[in-house]
Coordinates of C-alpha atoms in Angstrom, one line a residue:
M4 CA 0.0 0.0 0.0
Q5 CA 1.9 3.0 -1.3
H6 CA -0.7 5.7 -0.7
N7 CA -4.4 6.1 -0.1
P8 CA -6.0 8.7 -2.5
A9 CA -9.6 8.3 -1.0
K10 CA -8.4 8.9 2.5
K11 CA -6.4 12.0 1.5
K12 CA -9.4 13.3 -0.4
L13 CA -11.7 12.8 2.6
A14 CA -9.2 14.5 4.9
T15 CA -9.5 17.7 2.9
G16 CA -13.3 17.6 3.3
K17 CA -14.0 16.5 -0.3
P18 CA -16.6 13.8 -1.0
I19 CA -15.5 10.4 -2.4
S20 CA -17.4 8.0 -4.7
V21 CA -17.3 4.4 -3.7
I22 CA -18.7 1.7 -5.9
A23 CA -19.4 -2.0 -5.1
P24 CA -18.9 -4.2 -8.1
G25 CA -20.8 -7.1 -6.5
Y26 CA -18.7 -9.7 -8.3
S27 CA -15.2 -11.1 -7.6
S28 CA -13.5 -9.7 -10.7
A29 CA -10.2 -7.9 -10.8
G30 CA -11.0 -6.8 -14.4
L31 CA -14.2 -5.2 -13.3
V32 CA -12.4 -3.4 -10.5
E33 CA -9.9 -2.1 -13.0
L34 CA -12.6 -0.9 -15.4
L35 CA -14.5 1.0 -12.6
G36 CA -11.3 2.6 -11.5
W37 CA -10.6 3.9 -15.0
M38 CA -14.1 5.3 -15.0
G39 CA -13.1 7.5 -12.1
F40 CA -14.5 6.1 -8.9
D41 CA -12.4 7.0 -5.9
G42 CA -13.0 3.7 -4.0
I43 CA -13.8 0.1 -4.8
F44 CA -16.0 -1.7 -2.1
I45 CA -15.1 -5.3 -1.7
D46 CA -17.7 -7.1 0.3
C47 CA -16.5 -10.0 2.5
E48 CA -19.6 -9.9 4.8
H49 CA -22.2 -10.6 2.2
G50 CA -20.2 -11.0 -1.0
P51 CA -18.6 -14.1 -2.6
A52 CA -15.0 -13.1 -2.7
G53 CA -12.4 -15.3 -1.1
W54 CA -9.1 -14.0 0.2
E55 CA -7.1 -14.7 -3.0
E56 CA -9.7 -13.0 -5.0
V57 CA -9.7 -10.0 -2.6
E58 CA -5.9 -9.7 -3.1
N59 CA -6.3 -9.7 -6.9
M60 CA -9.0 -7.1 -6.7
V61 CA -6.9 -4.9 -4.5
R62 CA -4.0 -5.2 -7.0
A63 CA -6.4 -4.1 -9.7
A64 CA -7.6 -1.1 -7.7
E65 CA -3.9 0.0 -7.1
L66 CA -3.3 -0.1 -10.9
V67 CA -6.0 2.6 -11.4
D68 CA -5.2 4.7 -8.3
A69 CA -8.5 3.7 -6.6
T70 CA -8.7 2.8 -2.9
A71 CA -9.8 -0.8 -2.2
I72 CA -12.1 -0.8 0.9
V73 CA -12.9 -4.3 2.3
R74 CA -16.0 -4.8 4.3
V75 CA -14.9 -7.5 6.7
Q76 CA -17.2 -10.2 8.1
S77 CA -17.1 -8.9 11.7
N78 CA -15.3 -6.7 14.1
D79 CA -12.7 -9.3 14.6
P80 CA -8.9 -8.5 14.8
S81 CA -7.7 -11.4 12.8
T82 CA -10.2 -10.7 10.0
I83 CA -9.3 -7.0 9.9
T84 CA -5.6 -7.8 9.8
R85 CA -6.0 -10.3 7.0
A86 CA -7.8 -7.8 4.8
L87 CA -5.2 -5.2 5.5
D88 CA -2.3 -7.6 4.9
R89 CA -3.8 -8.3 1.4
G90 CA -3.0 -4.6 0.7
A91 CA -6.5 -3.1 1.2
G92 CA -6.5 0.7 1.6
G93 CA -9.2 0.4 4.2
V94 CA -11.6 -1.7 6.1
Q95 CA -15.3 -1.1 6.7
V96 CA -16.3 -2.7 9.9
P97 CA -20.0 -3.7 10.3
H98 CA -22.3 -3.4 13.3
I99 CA -20.5 -0.7 15.4
N100 CA -23.0 0.1 18.1
T101 CA -20.9 1.4 20.9
R102 CA -17.8 3.5 21.5
A103 CA -16.0 0.5 22.8
Q104 CA -16.7 -1.4 19.6
A105 CA -15.4 1.5 17.5
E106 CA -12.3 1.7 19.6
A107 CA -11.7 -2.0 19.1
A108 CA -12.0 -1.7 15.4
V109 CA -9.3 1.0 15.4
R110 CA -7.0 -1.0 17.6
A111 CA -7.3 -3.9 15.2
A112 CA -6.6 -1.8 12.1
K113 CA -3.6 0.2 13.5
F114 CA -0.2 -0.7 14.7
A115 CA 1.2 0.5 18.0
P116 CA 1.1 3.1 19.5
L117 CA -2.4 3.6 18.0
G118 CA -3.5 0.0 18.3
H119 CA -2.3 -3.6 18.3
R120 CA -2.6 -4.8 14.7
G121 CA -0.8 -8.0 14.3
Y122 CA 2.5 -7.5 12.6
A123 CA 3.1 -9.4 9.3
G124 CA 2.8 -6.8 6.6
G125 CA 2.2 -9.2 3.7
R126 CA 1.9 -7.6 0.3
S127 CA 0.8 -4.3 2.0
A128 CA 4.5 -3.7 3.0
L129 CA 5.9 -4.2 -0.4
G130 CA 7.7 -1.2 -1.7
V131 CA 7.2 0.9 1.4
K132 CA 10.3 3.0 2.2
G133 CA 11.0 3.7 5.8
N134 CA 9.0 2.4 8.8
F135 CA 6.1 0.3 7.5
T136 CA 4.1 0.6 10.7
N137 CA 4.1 4.4 10.6
H138 CA 3.2 4.4 6.9
A139 CA 0.4 1.9 7.4
N140 CA -1.0 3.9 10.4
E141 CA -1.0 7.0 8.2
E142 CA -2.5 5.5 5.1
T143 CA -5.0 2.9 6.4
M144 CA -8.6 3.9 6.2
V145 CA -11.2 2.8 8.8
V146 CA -14.9 3.1 8.2
A147 CA -17.4 2.3 11.0
M148 CA -20.8 1.0 10.0
L149 CA -23.7 2.3 12.0
E150 CA -26.6 -0.1 11.4
E151 CA -28.9 -0.2 14.3
V152 CA -30.9 2.0 16.6
E153 CA -28.4 1.4 19.4
A154 CA -25.6 2.9 17.2
L155 CA -27.6 6.1 16.7
K156 CA -28.4 6.3 20.4
N157 CA -24.7 6.1 21.1
L158 CA -23.7 8.2 18.1
D159 CA -22.3 11.2 20.0
D160 CA -19.9 8.9 21.9
I161 CA -18.9 6.9 18.8
L162 CA -18.1 10.1 17.0
K163 CA -15.5 10.9 19.6
V164 CA -13.3 7.9 18.6
E165 CA -10.2 9.0 16.8
H166 CA -8.6 7.5 13.7
I167 CA -12.0 6.6 12.1
D168 CA -12.2 8.2 8.6
A169 CA -15.9 7.8 8.0
F170 CA -19.1 6.7 9.7
F171 CA -21.4 4.9 7.3
I172 CA -25.1 5.1 8.2
A173 CA -26.5 1.9 6.7
P174 CA -30.3 1.9 6.0
G175 CA -30.8 -1.8 5.4
D176 CA -30.2 -3.2 8.9
L177 CA -31.3 0.1 10.4
S178 CA -34.7 -0.4 8.8
Q179 CA -35.0 -3.8 10.5
S180 CA -33.8 -2.4 13.8
M181 CA -36.5 0.3 13.6
G182 CA -39.2 -2.2 12.9
Y183 CA -39.5 -1.6 9.1
P184 CA -37.6 -4.6 7.6
G185 CA -36.7 -4.0 4.0
H186 CA -38.3 -0.6 3.9
L187 CA -35.1 1.5 3.4
D188 CA -37.1 4.4 2.1
H189 CA -39.6 4.5 4.9
P190 CA -39.9 8.2 6.1
D191 CA -38.8 7.3 9.7
V192 CA -35.7 5.4 8.4
Q193 CA -34.7 8.2 6.1
A194 CA -35.3 10.8 8.8
A195 CA -32.9 8.8 11.1
V196 CA -30.3 8.6 8.4
H197 CA -30.5 12.3 7.6
D198 CA -30.3 13.2 11.3
A199 CA -27.2 11.0 11.7
V200 CA -25.6 12.6 8.7
R201 CA -26.2 16.1 10.2
R202 CA -24.9 15.1 13.6
T203 CA -21.8 13.5 12.1
R204 CA -21.0 16.6 10.1
D205 CA -21.7 18.9 13.2
A206 CA -19.1 16.8 15.1
G207 CA -16.6 17.5 12.3
R208 CA -16.5 13.9 11.1
A209 CA -17.3 12.3 7.7
P210 CA -20.7 10.7 7.2
G211 CA -21.2 7.9 4.6
V212 CA -24.4 6.9 3.0
L213 CA -26.0 4.5 0.5
T214 CA -27.2 5.9 -2.8
T215 CA -28.8 4.4 -5.8
N216 CA -28.5 7.0 -8.5
A217 CA -27.2 10.5 -9.3
A218 CA -30.3 12.2 -7.8
S219 CA -29.9 10.5 -4.5
A220 CA -26.2 11.1 -4.5
R221 CA -26.8 14.9 -5.0
R222 CA -29.4 14.9 -2.2
Y223 CA -26.9 13.4 0.2
L224 CA -24.1 15.6 -1.0
D225 CA -26.2 18.6 -0.3
L226 CA -26.9 17.3 3.1
G227 CA -23.2 17.0 3.8
A228 CA -22.4 13.3 3.3
L229 CA -18.8 12.7 2.2
L230 CA -18.6 9.0 1.5
I231 CA -21.1 8.2 -1.3
Y232 CA -21.6 4.5 -1.9
V233 CA -23.4 3.0 -4.8
S234 CA -23.7 -0.5 -6.2
L235 CA -22.8 -1.2 -9.8
A236 CA -26.1 -3.1 -10.2
S237 CA -28.2 -0.1 -9.3
L238 CA -26.4 2.0 -11.9
L239 CA -26.7 -0.7 -14.6
Q240 CA -30.4 -1.4 -14.2
P241 CA -31.8 1.9 -15.6
G242 CA -29.6 1.7 -18.7
A243 CA -30.4 -1.9 -19.3
R244 CA -34.1 -1.3 -18.8
D245 CA -34.0 1.6 -21.4
F246 CA -32.0 -0.5 -23.9
L247 CA -34.2 -3.6 -23.6
S248 CA -37.4 -1.5 -23.9
E249 CA -36.5 -1.0 -27.6
F250 CA -37.0 -4.8 -28.1
K251 CA -40.6 -4.9 -26.9

């Protein structure tokens, strides 16, 4: 991991675009990077990628100067370390509900003195000049996923945790937690997401959100969101629908 362009962009207060390919394909990662996305989201919680595929997708992201962000299966030190040792620019840690859980994620992602990431380095240390641990601490990106009512109740405390680059307010599990399973667009769910985005920005931190198209991206950018996530499938569907309509 030589540098982390998405982390640097976020640090200056500029929004970043993060796309989820949804498939274990280094070639697709390379294509999306050439299109101009800042980050590539590699899903190891719900997605199919194995560790060797993750490593190849990370390599492809590096080729096109995009940051590979791996969503790990859980807030587990060995899993976080394994993702980072593959060379990932960042980890996205699910189900952060308390300040203690957020602090644990940071400790797992950072070497001493900031944390206790297990030292191996792997391919992430290749080509790094100077002290690898200092370099990794500076470049590694940590994203905390806030997915339940408990997380929003504890948001003010969670936002005090240092060395977290973005706080992703996820409407899917949040909708379940609020009693509206599957209804991500329910007014109460959206109100909770919007409130969390505002509170995160007011605390001087970077909020992340799920979007599905350019219009929703613009709405959240205007609200102050800085990490804008979209899936490739949601971008492809409208174009495919328009194209196929000509055959009916």
